[in-house]
Tab-separated table of C-alpha atoms in Angstrom:
chain	number	residue	atom	x	y	z
A	139	UNK	CA	107.717	69.295	136.068
A	140	UNK	CA	106.059	72.624	136.484
A	141	UNK	CA	102.804	72.769	134.608
A	142	UNK	CA	100.308	75.452	133.865
A	143	UNK	CA	96.676	74.933	132.978
A	144	UNK	CA	94.564	77.787	131.787
A	145	UNK	CA	90.800	77.609	131.559
A	146	UNK	CA	88.936	80.469	130.008
A	147	UNK	CA	85.221	81.034	130.275
A	148	UNK	CA	85.003	83.287	127.253
A	149	UNK	CA	84.386	81.246	124.099
A	150	UNK	CA	83.998	84.008	121.514
A	151	UNK	CA	83.571	82.329	118.126
A	152	UNK	CA	86.662	82.752	115.880
A	153	UNK	CA	88.820	83.537	118.917
A	154	UNK	CA	88.446	80.570	121.250
A	155	UNK	CA	89.928	78.038	121.563
A	156	UNK	CA	92.319	79.344	118.877
A	157	UNK	CA	92.219	82.547	116.916
A	158	UNK	CA	90.774	82.055	113.456
A	159	UNK	CA	89.806	85.499	112.248
A	160	UNK	CA	91.594	85.243	108.917
A	161	UNK	CA	90.604	82.310	106.761
A	162	UNK	CA	91.675	81.222	103.267
A	163	UNK	CA	91.030	84.540	101.579
A	164	UNK	CA	93.835	86.475	103.313
A	165	UNK	CA	96.676	84.062	102.405
A	166	UNK	CA	95.252	83.777	98.883
A	167	UNK	CA	95.281	87.553	98.583
A	168	UNK	CA	98.808	87.782	99.998
A	169	UNK	CA	99.905	85.262	97.367
A	170	UNK	CA	98.155	87.014	94.472
A	171	UNK	CA	99.379	90.419	95.658
A	172	UNK	CA	102.953	89.125	95.790
A	173	UNK	CA	102.576	87.499	92.372
A	174	UNK	CA	101.228	90.741	90.877
A	175	UNK	CA	104.046	92.690	92.508
A	176	UNK	CA	106.566	90.275	90.983
A	177	UNK	CA	105.068	90.438	87.487
A	178	UNK	CA	104.829	94.239	87.510
A	179	UNK	CA	108.345	94.506	88.926
A	180	UNK	CA	109.807	92.537	86.030
A	181	UNK	CA	107.730	94.408	83.425
A	182	UNK	CA	109.050	97.714	84.750
A	183	UNK	CA	112.563	96.350	85.292
A	184	UNK	CA	112.896	95.161	81.672
A	185	UNK	CA	111.681	98.552	80.476
A	186	UNK	CA	114.146	100.415	82.657
A	187	UNK	CA	117.071	98.311	81.442
A	188	UNK	CA	115.940	98.926	77.844
A	189	UNK	CA	115.216	95.251	77.181
A	190	UNK	CA	111.479	95.645	76.665
A	191	UNK	CA	111.720	94.502	73.023
A	192	UNK	CA	113.725	91.414	74.012
A	193	UNK	CA	111.462	90.286	76.844
A	194	UNK	CA	108.012	90.724	75.264
A	195	UNK	CA	106.121	88.363	77.543
A	196	UNK	CA	107.212	89.965	80.784
A	197	UNK	CA	106.540	93.492	79.496
A	198	UNK	CA	103.231	92.905	77.676
A	199	UNK	CA	101.554	89.769	79.040
A	200	UNK	CA	102.848	89.917	82.641
A	201	UNK	CA	100.939	93.091	83.579
A	202	UNK	CA	97.679	91.610	82.216
A	203	UNK	CA	98.034	88.596	84.516
A	204	UNK	CA	99.062	90.917	87.343
A	205	UNK	CA	95.870	92.893	86.847
A	206	UNK	CA	93.784	89.723	86.889
A	207	UNK	CA	95.602	88.564	90.044
A	208	UNK	CA	94.934	91.892	91.793
A	209	UNK	CA	91.245	91.771	90.836
A	210	UNK	CA	90.828	88.216	92.137
A	211	UNK	CA	92.867	89.066	95.237
A	212	UNK	CA	90.762	92.125	95.982
A	213	UNK	CA	87.586	90.086	95.601
A	214	UNK	CA	88.967	87.608	98.133
A	215	UNK	CA	89.828	90.516	100.410
A	216	UNK	CA	86.368	92.025	100.108
A	217	UNK	CA	84.871	88.627	100.854
A	218	UNK	CA	86.929	88.476	104.036
A	219	UNK	CA	85.666	91.812	105.366
A	220	UNK	CA	82.889	91.529	107.900
A	221	UNK	CA	81.532	94.930	106.872
A	222	UNK	CA	82.269	94.801	103.113
A	223	UNK	CA	79.938	97.645	102.149
A	224	UNK	CA	82.003	99.965	104.309
A	225	UNK	CA	85.264	99.239	102.449
A	226	UNK	CA	85.382	102.851	101.170
A	227	UNK	CA	86.201	103.900	104.728
A	228	UNK	CA	89.757	102.822	103.831
A	229	UNK	CA	89.913	105.819	101.519
A	230	UNK	CA	88.621	108.419	103.936
A	231	UNK	CA	91.929	108.509	105.796
A	232	UNK	CA	95.644	107.890	105.340
A	233	UNK	CA	97.131	106.124	108.336
A	234	UNK	CA	100.912	106.016	108.055
A	235	UNK	CA	101.268	103.557	110.951
A	236	UNK	CA	98.791	101.011	109.586
A	237	UNK	CA	100.234	98.669	106.933
A	238	UNK	CA	96.738	97.845	105.725
A	239	UNK	CA	96.185	101.518	104.955
A	240	UNK	CA	99.441	101.551	102.980
A	241	UNK	CA	98.275	98.509	101.032
A	242	UNK	CA	94.870	99.975	100.256
A	243	UNK	CA	96.361	103.223	98.921
A	244	UNK	CA	99.141	101.456	97.014
A	245	UNK	CA	96.591	99.323	95.205
A	246	UNK	CA	94.438	102.357	94.469
A	247	UNK	CA	97.362	103.979	92.625
A	248	UNK	CA	98.795	100.747	91.226
A	249	UNK	CA	95.638	99.497	89.481
A	250	UNK	CA	95.162	102.506	87.151
A	251	UNK	CA	98.902	102.664	86.393
A	252	UNK	CA	98.787	98.965	85.561
A	253	UNK	CA	95.701	99.386	83.332
A	254	UNK	CA	97.280	102.289	81.441
A	255	UNK	CA	100.420	100.193	80.979
A	256	UNK	CA	98.311	97.438	79.388
A	257	UNK	CA	96.449	100.036	77.309
A	258	UNK	CA	99.689	101.421	75.884
A	259	UNK	CA	100.619	97.951	74.589
A	260	UNK	CA	97.114	96.975	73.497
A	261	UNK	CA	97.747	97.417	69.772
A	262	UNK	CA	100.691	95.047	69.909
A	263	UNK	CA	98.935	92.492	72.089
A	264	UNK	CA	95.600	92.424	70.281
A	265	UNK	CA	95.443	92.833	66.520
A	266	UNK	CA	91.686	93.413	66.641
A	267	UNK	CA	91.352	92.931	62.863
A	268	UNK	CA	91.048	89.209	63.442
A	269	UNK	CA	88.001	89.295	65.692
A	270	UNK	CA	85.173	87.248	64.211
A	271	UNK	CA	82.357	87.843	66.708
A	272	UNK	CA	80.044	90.584	65.381
A	273	UNK	CA	78.931	91.807	68.778
A	274	UNK	CA	82.499	92.387	69.922
A	275	UNK	CA	83.375	93.934	66.582
A	276	UNK	CA	80.610	96.476	67.045
A	277	UNK	CA	81.757	97.478	70.540
A	278	UNK	CA	85.322	97.787	69.344
A	279	UNK	CA	84.241	99.912	66.375
A	280	UNK	CA	82.905	102.527	68.816
A	281	UNK	CA	86.388	103.351	69.995
A	282	UNK	CA	88.669	102.205	67.209
A	283	UNK	CA	89.142	102.494	63.462
A	284	UNK	CA	90.526	99.491	61.685
A	285	UNK	CA	93.018	100.174	58.993
A	286	UNK	CA	92.276	99.420	55.334
A	287	UNK	CA	95.839	98.430	54.783
A	288	UNK	CA	96.351	94.920	56.094
A	289	UNK	CA	99.963	95.563	57.082
A	290	UNK	CA	98.949	98.456	59.330
A	291	UNK	CA	97.431	98.064	62.798
A	292	UNK	CA	94.094	99.488	63.947
A	293	UNK	CA	93.902	102.981	65.394
A	294	UNK	CA	91.958	104.663	68.212
A	295	UNK	CA	89.018	106.718	66.978
A	296	UNK	CA	89.260	109.658	69.380
A	297	UNK	CA	92.143	112.072	69.268
A	298	UNK	CA	92.334	112.378	73.047
A	299	UNK	CA	92.874	108.634	73.421
A	300	UNK	CA	95.499	108.702	70.673
A	301	UNK	CA	97.341	111.569	72.347
A	302	UNK	CA	97.249	109.869	75.704
A	303	UNK	CA	98.611	106.661	74.206
A	304	UNK	CA	101.455	108.639	72.617
A	305	UNK	CA	102.122	110.337	75.930
A	306	UNK	CA	102.461	107.021	77.784
A	307	UNK	CA	104.549	105.458	75.024
A	308	UNK	CA	106.909	108.445	75.057
A	309	UNK	CA	107.242	108.346	78.833
A	310	UNK	CA	107.806	104.660	79.439
A	311	UNK	CA	110.751	105.192	81.798
A	312	UNK	CA	109.020	107.448	84.375
A	313	UNK	CA	106.006	105.162	84.112
A	314	UNK	CA	108.202	102.136	84.809
A	315	UNK	CA	109.875	103.909	87.729
A	316	UNK	CA	106.558	104.563	89.438
A	317	UNK	CA	105.409	100.988	88.794
A	318	UNK	CA	108.632	99.447	90.083
A	319	UNK	CA	108.518	101.497	93.310
A	320	UNK	CA	104.872	100.633	93.890
A	321	UNK	CA	105.560	96.965	93.095
A	322	UNK	CA	108.254	96.841	95.769
A	323	UNK	CA	105.933	98.537	98.281
A	324	UNK	CA	103.172	96.077	97.374
A	325	UNK	CA	105.472	93.073	97.726
A	326	UNK	CA	106.945	94.227	101.036
A	327	UNK	CA	103.564	95.236	102.377
A	328	UNK	CA	102.168	91.698	102.058
A	329	UNK	CA	104.784	90.669	104.630
A	330	UNK	CA	104.805	93.804	106.780
A	331	UNK	CA	101.037	93.448	107.094
A	332	UNK	CA	101.690	90.374	109.221
A	333	UNK	CA	104.792	91.598	111.015
A	334	UNK	CA	102.973	94.670	112.357
A	335	UNK	CA	101.018	92.444	114.723
A	336	UNK	CA	103.220	92.210	117.776
A	337	UNK	CA	100.580	90.038	119.437
A	338	UNK	CA	101.471	87.098	117.160
A	339	UNK	CA	105.038	86.041	117.914
A	340	UNK	CA	105.477	84.158	114.618
A	341	UNK	CA	104.643	87.225	112.538
A	342	UNK	CA	106.370	89.785	114.676
A	343	UNK	CA	109.630	89.902	112.742
A	344	UNK	CA	110.566	92.474	110.147
A	345	UNK	CA	112.283	89.862	107.964
A	346	UNK	CA	108.794	88.908	106.727
A	347	UNK	CA	108.773	92.035	104.541
A	348	UNK	CA	111.826	91.157	102.413
A	349	UNK	CA	110.951	87.459	102.607
A	350	UNK	CA	107.471	87.976	101.161
A	351	UNK	CA	108.846	90.366	98.539
A	352	UNK	CA	111.440	87.812	97.412
A	353	UNK	CA	108.855	85.063	97.371
A	354	UNK	CA	106.493	87.261	95.334
A	355	UNK	CA	109.229	88.111	92.810
A	356	UNK	CA	110.126	84.439	92.592
A	357	UNK	CA	106.528	83.353	91.857
A	358	UNK	CA	106.256	86.165	89.310
A	359	UNK	CA	109.436	85.015	87.559
A	360	UNK	CA	108.174	81.416	87.642
A	361	UNK	CA	104.904	82.428	85.999
A	362	UNK	CA	106.678	84.321	83.199
A	363	UNK	CA	108.910	81.267	82.753
A	364	UNK	CA	105.774	79.122	82.357
A	365	UNK	CA	103.985	81.281	79.782
A	366	UNK	CA	106.773	82.633	77.629
A	367	UNK	CA	107.461	80.985	74.266
A	368	UNK	CA	110.840	82.659	73.907
A	369	UNK	CA	113.734	80.393	74.830
A	370	UNK	CA	116.023	83.261	75.883
A	371	UNK	CA	113.401	84.827	78.114
A	372	UNK	CA	112.755	81.483	79.788
A	373	UNK	CA	116.445	80.955	80.410
A	374	UNK	CA	116.824	84.442	81.824
A	375	UNK	CA	113.967	83.956	84.307
A	376	UNK	CA	115.273	80.530	85.190
A	377	UNK	CA	118.526	82.189	86.277
A	378	UNK	CA	116.687	84.942	88.145
A	379	UNK	CA	114.635	82.317	89.952
A	380	UNK	CA	117.727	80.444	91.141
A	381	UNK	CA	119.081	83.673	92.602
A	382	UNK	CA	115.753	84.511	94.269
A	383	UNK	CA	115.452	81.012	95.731
A	384	UNK	CA	118.913	81.313	97.279
A	385	UNK	CA	117.967	84.682	98.801
A	386	UNK	CA	114.720	83.192	100.073
A	387	UNK	CA	116.480	80.249	101.719
A	388	UNK	CA	118.854	82.734	103.328
A	389	UNK	CA	115.915	84.781	104.669
A	390	UNK	CA	114.140	81.667	105.983
A	391	UNK	CA	117.317	80.648	107.824
A	392	UNK	CA	117.468	84.135	109.298
A	393	UNK	CA	113.809	83.996	110.262
A	394	UNK	CA	114.438	80.974	112.471
A	395	UNK	CA	117.792	82.217	113.716
A	396	UNK	CA	116.074	85.405	114.840
A	397	UNK	CA	113.371	83.444	116.636
A	398	UNK	CA	115.889	81.187	118.341
A	399	UNK	CA	117.770	84.229	119.604
A	400	UNK	CA	114.553	85.934	120.708
A	401	UNK	CA	112.416	85.827	123.808
A	402	UNK	CA	110.535	82.784	125.073
A	403	UNK	CA	107.475	83.355	122.870
A	404	UNK	CA	109.688	83.597	119.764
A	405	UNK	CA	111.526	80.409	120.650
A	406	UNK	CA	108.174	78.673	121.073
A	407	UNK	CA	106.963	80.099	117.756
A	408	UNK	CA	110.019	78.664	116.002
A	409	UNK	CA	109.441	75.315	117.673
A	410	UNK	CA	106.146	74.956	115.775
A	411	UNK	CA	108.320	74.699	112.645
A	412	UNK	CA	111.284	72.884	114.192
A	413	UNK	CA	109.578	69.838	115.641
A	414	UNK	CA	106.062	71.085	116.340
A	415	UNK	CA	102.848	70.678	114.419
A	416	UNK	CA	103.763	72.688	111.293
A	417	UNK	CA	107.189	71.084	110.795
A	418	UNK	CA	106.335	68.571	108.065
A	419	UNK	CA	103.855	70.843	106.268
A	420	UNK	CA	106.352	73.682	106.129
A	421	UNK	CA	109.586	71.911	105.289
A	422	UNK	CA	108.045	69.550	102.718
A	423	UNK	CA	105.777	71.997	100.897
A	424	UNK	CA	107.685	75.251	101.150
A	425	UNK	CA	111.356	74.388	101.478
A	426	UNK	CA	111.742	71.057	99.670
A	427	UNK	CA	108.992	71.174	97.016
A	428	UNK	CA	108.808	74.942	96.653
A	429	UNK	CA	112.471	75.941	96.832
A	430	UNK	CA	115.049	73.145	96.865
A	431	UNK	CA	113.727	70.901	94.072
A	432	UNK	CA	112.951	73.744	91.625
A	433	UNK	CA	116.394	75.235	92.261
A	434	UNK	CA	118.082	71.890	91.511
A	435	UNK	CA	115.946	71.377	88.385
A	436	UNK	CA	116.755	74.861	87.098
A	437	UNK	CA	120.463	74.379	87.648
A	438	UNK	CA	120.200	71.095	85.716
A	439	UNK	CA	118.385	72.917	82.927
A	440	UNK	CA	121.107	75.538	82.716
A	441	UNK	CA	123.596	72.664	82.432
A	442	UNK	CA	121.605	71.638	79.330
A	443	UNK	CA	119.757	68.682	80.809
A	444	UNK	CA	116.225	68.273	79.415
A	445	UNK	CA	113.906	69.467	82.165
A	446	UNK	CA	110.206	70.054	81.448
A	447	UNK	CA	109.912	73.717	82.396
A	448	UNK	CA	106.451	73.443	83.950
A	449	UNK	CA	107.778	71.237	86.769
A	450	UNK	CA	110.016	73.837	88.519
A	451	UNK	CA	107.606	76.640	87.514
A	452	UNK	CA	104.532	75.046	89.064
A	453	UNK	CA	106.521	73.905	92.117
A	454	UNK	CA	107.696	77.452	92.844
A	455	UNK	CA	104.139	78.787	92.573
A	456	UNK	CA	102.894	75.975	94.808
A	457	UNK	CA	105.621	76.766	97.341
A	458	UNK	CA	104.674	80.453	97.405
A	459	UNK	CA	101.003	79.662	97.891
A	460	UNK	CA	101.683	77.081	100.612
A	461	UNK	CA	104.071	79.473	102.371
A	462	UNK	CA	101.379	82.124	102.776
A	463	UNK	CA	98.720	79.681	103.926
A	464	UNK	CA	101.067	78.144	106.497
A	465	UNK	CA	102.284	81.510	107.818
A	466	UNK	CA	98.764	82.927	108.217
A	467	UNK	CA	97.452	79.745	109.817
A	468	UNK	CA	100.398	79.139	112.137
A	469	UNK	CA	100.591	82.797	113.112
A	470	UNK	CA	97.081	82.663	114.490
A	471	UNK	CA	97.769	79.485	116.455
A	472	UNK	CA	100.878	80.854	118.167
A	473	UNK	CA	100.169	83.502	120.804
A	474	UNK	CA	101.299	85.023	124.058
A	475	UNK	CA	100.484	82.913	127.071
A	476	UNK	CA	100.088	84.478	130.432
B	78	UNK	CA	92.723	111.718	133.398
B	79	UNK	CA	93.638	108.059	132.968
B	80	UNK	CA	91.017	105.453	133.705
B	81	UNK	CA	92.259	102.107	134.971
B	82	UNK	CA	91.029	99.051	136.788
B	83	UNK	CA	92.506	96.913	139.531
B	84	UNK	CA	91.256	93.394	140.101
B	85	UNK	CA	92.024	91.448	143.246
B	86	UNK	CA	92.940	87.871	142.329
B	87	UNK	CA	92.830	86.960	146.031
B	88	UNK	CA	89.171	87.898	146.250
B	89	UNK	CA	87.834	86.871	142.842
B	90	UNK	CA	85.917	83.571	143.026
B	91	UNK	CA	85.230	83.316	139.288
B	92	UNK	CA	81.439	83.569	139.587
B	93	UNK	CA	81.127	85.260	136.164
B	94	UNK	CA	78.762	87.893	137.486
B	95	UNK	CA	80.898	90.548	135.747
B	96	UNK	CA	80.466	88.693	132.447
B	97	UNK	CA	76.699	88.525	132.770
B	98	UNK	CA	76.436	92.134	133.953
B	99	UNK	CA	78.415	93.307	130.904
B	100	UNK	CA	76.353	91.219	128.523
B	101	UNK	CA	73.152	92.675	129.969
B	102	UNK	CA	74.330	96.268	130.219
B	103	UNK	CA	75.833	96.426	126.746
B	104	UNK	CA	73.385	94.177	124.857
B	105	UNK	CA	76.073	91.699	123.865
B	106	UNK	CA	74.725	89.213	121.301
B	107	UNK	CA	74.146	85.691	122.542
B	108	UNK	CA	77.313	83.590	122.657
B	109	UNK	CA	79.749	86.525	122.770
B	110	UNK	CA	81.418	88.345	125.655
B	111	UNK	CA	83.481	91.494	126.213
B	112	UNK	CA	84.900	90.184	129.492
B	113	UNK	CA	85.611	86.692	130.676
B	114	UNK	CA	87.073	84.602	133.477
B	115	UNK	CA	90.454	82.888	133.256
B	116	UNK	CA	91.524	80.308	135.786
B	117	UNK	CA	95.170	79.287	135.834
B	118	UNK	CA	96.552	76.411	137.820
B	119	UNK	CA	100.330	76.323	138.146
B	120	UNK	CA	102.772	73.926	139.728
B	121	UNK	CA	102.823	70.225	140.564
B	122	UNK	CA	100.533	68.541	143.076
B	123	UNK	CA	100.489	69.164	146.018
B	124	UNK	CA	102.165	72.530	145.460
B	125	UNK	CA	99.452	73.950	143.225
B	126	UNK	CA	98.728	77.611	142.818
B	127	UNK	CA	95.304	78.729	141.576
B	128	UNK	CA	94.647	82.171	140.225
B	129	UNK	CA	91.282	83.431	139.023
B	130	UNK	CA	91.117	86.557	136.909
B	131	UNK	CA	88.347	88.579	135.370
B	132	UNK	CA	89.818	89.673	132.019
B	133	UNK	CA	88.851	92.266	129.434
B	134	UNK	CA	90.419	94.858	127.132
B	135	UNK	CA	93.435	96.343	128.908
B	136	UNK	CA	92.910	99.837	127.454
B	137	UNK	CA	96.648	99.924	126.873
B	138	UNK	CA	98.802	103.017	126.743
B	139	UNK	CA	100.569	101.661	123.659
B	140	UNK	CA	97.705	100.362	121.547
B	141	UNK	CA	98.591	97.970	118.707
B	142	UNK	CA	94.900	97.803	117.773
B	143	UNK	CA	94.639	101.546	117.142
B	144	UNK	CA	97.969	101.514	115.320
B	145	UNK	CA	97.030	98.775	112.855
B	146	UNK	CA	93.465	99.956	112.191
B	147	UNK	CA	93.407	101.088	108.532
B	148	UNK	CA	90.357	103.345	108.799
B	149	UNK	CA	90.741	104.986	112.191
B	150	UNK	CA	87.631	103.233	113.530
B	151	UNK	CA	89.655	102.121	116.539
B	152	UNK	CA	90.504	105.213	118.520
B	153	UNK	CA	91.297	106.468	122.008
B	154	UNK	CA	88.911	108.789	123.827
B	155	UNK	CA	89.396	110.946	126.920
B	156	UNK	CA	90.739	108.981	129.846
B	157	UNK	CA	92.635	106.542	127.618
B	158	UNK	CA	89.608	104.398	126.789
B	159	UNK	CA	89.987	102.456	123.526
B	160	UNK	CA	86.804	102.426	121.457
B	161	UNK	CA	85.564	101.354	118.026
B	162	UNK	CA	83.236	103.406	115.828
B	163	UNK	CA	80.979	100.803	114.167
B	164	UNK	CA	80.218	103.070	111.171
B	165	UNK	CA	83.907	103.375	110.331
B	166	UNK	CA	84.827	99.734	110.951
B	167	UNK	CA	85.175	97.559	107.830
B	168	UNK	CA	85.610	94.370	109.843
B	169	UNK	CA	89.047	93.534	108.447
B	170	UNK	CA	90.214	91.919	111.686
B	171	UNK	CA	93.585	93.737	111.870
B	172	UNK	CA	92.911	94.917	115.437
B	173	UNK	CA	91.910	91.417	116.527
B	174	UNK	CA	95.151	90.013	115.134
B	175	UNK	CA	97.166	92.727	116.837
B	176	UNK	CA	95.719	92.329	120.349
B	177	UNK	CA	97.854	90.126	122.638
B	178	UNK	CA	94.856	89.664	124.936
B	179	UNK	CA	92.366	88.607	122.251
B	180	UNK	CA	89.998	91.134	123.788
B	181	UNK	CA	88.129	91.941	120.589
B	182	UNK	CA	85.632	89.969	118.565
B	183	UNK	CA	83.600	90.455	115.419
B	184	UNK	CA	80.040	91.431	116.234
B	185	UNK	CA	77.468	89.493	114.165
B	186	UNK	CA	76.519	92.831	112.567
B	187	UNK	CA	79.966	92.990	110.981
B	188	UNK	CA	81.984	95.430	113.065
B	189	UNK	CA	84.528	94.768	115.787
B	190	UNK	CA	83.325	95.116	119.358
B	191	UNK	CA	85.103	95.317	122.691
B	192	UNK	CA	85.000	96.571	126.277
B	193	UNK	CA	84.379	100.329	126.557
B	194	UNK	CA	84.920	100.592	130.340
B	195	UNK	CA	81.149	101.365	130.165
B	196	UNK	CA	81.954	104.953	129.180
B	197	UNK	CA	78.222	105.698	129.058
B	198	UNK	CA	78.061	104.849	132.777
B	199	UNK	CA	81.259	106.510	133.955
B	200	UNK	CA	80.266	109.789	132.280
B	201	UNK	CA	77.300	109.715	134.689
B	202	UNK	CA	79.583	109.132	137.624
B	203	UNK	CA	78.780	105.416	137.871
B	204	UNK	CA	81.217	102.488	137.909
B	205	UNK	CA	81.417	100.113	134.925
B	206	UNK	CA	78.740	97.402	135.076
B	207	UNK	CA	81.225	94.639	135.918
B	208	UNK	CA	82.692	96.597	138.829
B	209	UNK	CA	79.332	97.573	140.262
B	210	UNK	CA	77.929	94.039	140.413
B	211	UNK	CA	80.975	92.170	141.735
B	212	UNK	CA	79.717	90.312	144.837
B	213	UNK	CA	83.172	90.049	146.403
B	214	UNK	CA	84.101	93.678	145.632
B	215	UNK	CA	87.308	92.478	144.009
B	216	UNK	CA	87.337	95.174	141.303
B	217	UNK	CA	88.407	98.783	141.661
B	218	UNK	CA	87.891	101.424	139.021
B	219	UNK	CA	88.955	105.038	138.783
B	220	UNK	CA	91.342	107.706	137.601
B	221	UNK	CA	95.046	106.891	137.949
B	222	UNK	CA	95.928	110.597	137.873
B	223	UNK	CA	93.828	111.149	140.986
B	224	UNK	CA	95.762	109.851	144.015
B	225	UNK	CA	92.523	109.603	146.002
B	226	UNK	CA	90.679	107.379	143.539
B	227	UNK	CA	89.908	103.813	144.594
B	228	UNK	CA	92.217	102.342	142.003
B	229	UNK	CA	95.183	104.607	142.847
B	230	UNK	CA	94.854	103.814	146.538
B	231	UNK	CA	94.740	100.050	146.135
B	232	UNK	CA	97.604	99.988	143.610
B	233	UNK	CA	99.746	102.026	146.026
B	234	UNK	CA	99.617	99.429	148.772
B	235	UNK	CA	99.303	96.071	147.004
B	236	UNK	CA	101.599	93.990	144.799
B	237	UNK	CA	100.440	94.225	141.211
B	238	UNK	CA	101.023	92.498	137.908
B	239	UNK	CA	99.838	93.105	134.364
B	240	UNK	CA	99.237	90.555	131.623
B	241	UNK	CA	101.916	89.954	128.981
B	242	UNK	CA	104.011	93.024	129.818
B	243	UNK	CA	106.592	91.718	127.326
B	244	UNK	CA	104.166	92.559	124.527
B	245	UNK	CA	105.020	96.190	125.220
B	246	UNK	CA	101.440	97.412	125.343
B	247	UNK	CA	101.530	98.974	128.839
B	248	UNK	CA	98.175	97.500	129.908
B	249	UNK	CA	96.013	99.458	132.340
B	250	UNK	CA	94.219	96.570	134.027
B	251	UNK	CA	96.217	95.759	137.164
B	252	UNK	CA	95.930	92.429	138.916
B	253	UNK	CA	96.469	92.472	142.672
B	254	UNK	CA	98.472	89.421	143.650
């Protein structure tokens, strides 16, 4: 057998013997970014189809969780930077060819749009009348006026704020259009970020974009399914999740088919998942626990079997998280050999 | 102008003098290196083939590192040399992930560092530190656009190979085989 032995005298930390530049914070961020993209997508989608009254949780609560996810994700991202105080350099230039630049700018536009979305629903989400803590009451009284009439909601104190709220509420559709487009860009970008690196054979496939988007939508739908109290909404997202899982399985099949039909490095990259060291981790956590079992459970639920909803919901979220960790880790192990 | 390097694998003995010269010249922090030695042994005994290479950034024509950099810190200067501006680098690691040669590393001060072809030396008409110290004279440096430069002459007459050409980066470090 022909063998090749390579000895390198370099030993740069984080690069030798295997690349380990990106640690836990990048996959965590990719997961949270995808989750936020999913939640915002459904909030905007329900508004665009005119079902925003019917699907209250996805329209009102979803964006709040999405905002929290983006904040935590960005903190993880900042923690990962080696020069964190220079992060503003991202906003001194727009680089069309760099996915990371796309992501940075998308988030910069997405976060305020998301916050204003939450703001426009604040009266419905938080009836502030009930707040008991004096300190909070005082802060709130600076910007709001509570109504004397118990049946009426509180009102903003300043006319400008009131007008702006009216403006957003009257323009929900354009608002939803911009959010839905940005959500798709955000979801795709979490995958394209990896596939732009042609040096890492496992990542260097454009299917990662749609795959990560689908996975993000699926975790978003799973989260809404977990928190909603409305039976119809839960059922609707259960159906959506089954569809998304099927698409995801289809994309994963294509991912490996593409590798198998690729060059030597791609075939070797696929082998890590088809017999190599990541085989069990990937197929058990991502495909069986994260996709197959939840899909079966949700089909059973639709057939009116009693299935505790948190089981498929949590499994899907676990699968999405594990998928990102495995892809980022494996991608850095697999490289060109020369 | 297009700077390039040719390295003779038949002459290189893997002494690491180039590594030490670079570390000294460019004040590389302890434990890091911008260039390094790779030894590959191929085949089955007794038909073994040994190749020793001094490796570094390939200053590619098609630079994935510059493409993926979100801030523009990674850039190309005159002569095709790929450089990093420390003040613009946020240390995100995108360029490190995108390099098929793993030629970049994170400097302990937080920015990404790499070979510069010793541009501060070549602007004074000197060779890069690694080239100038090589005891076996196995490295050639110069301008590819100039047919009379050392590197153009040696590439014209010898068999050459580049590393991972399938990565599509069009590397500009040529190995004489």
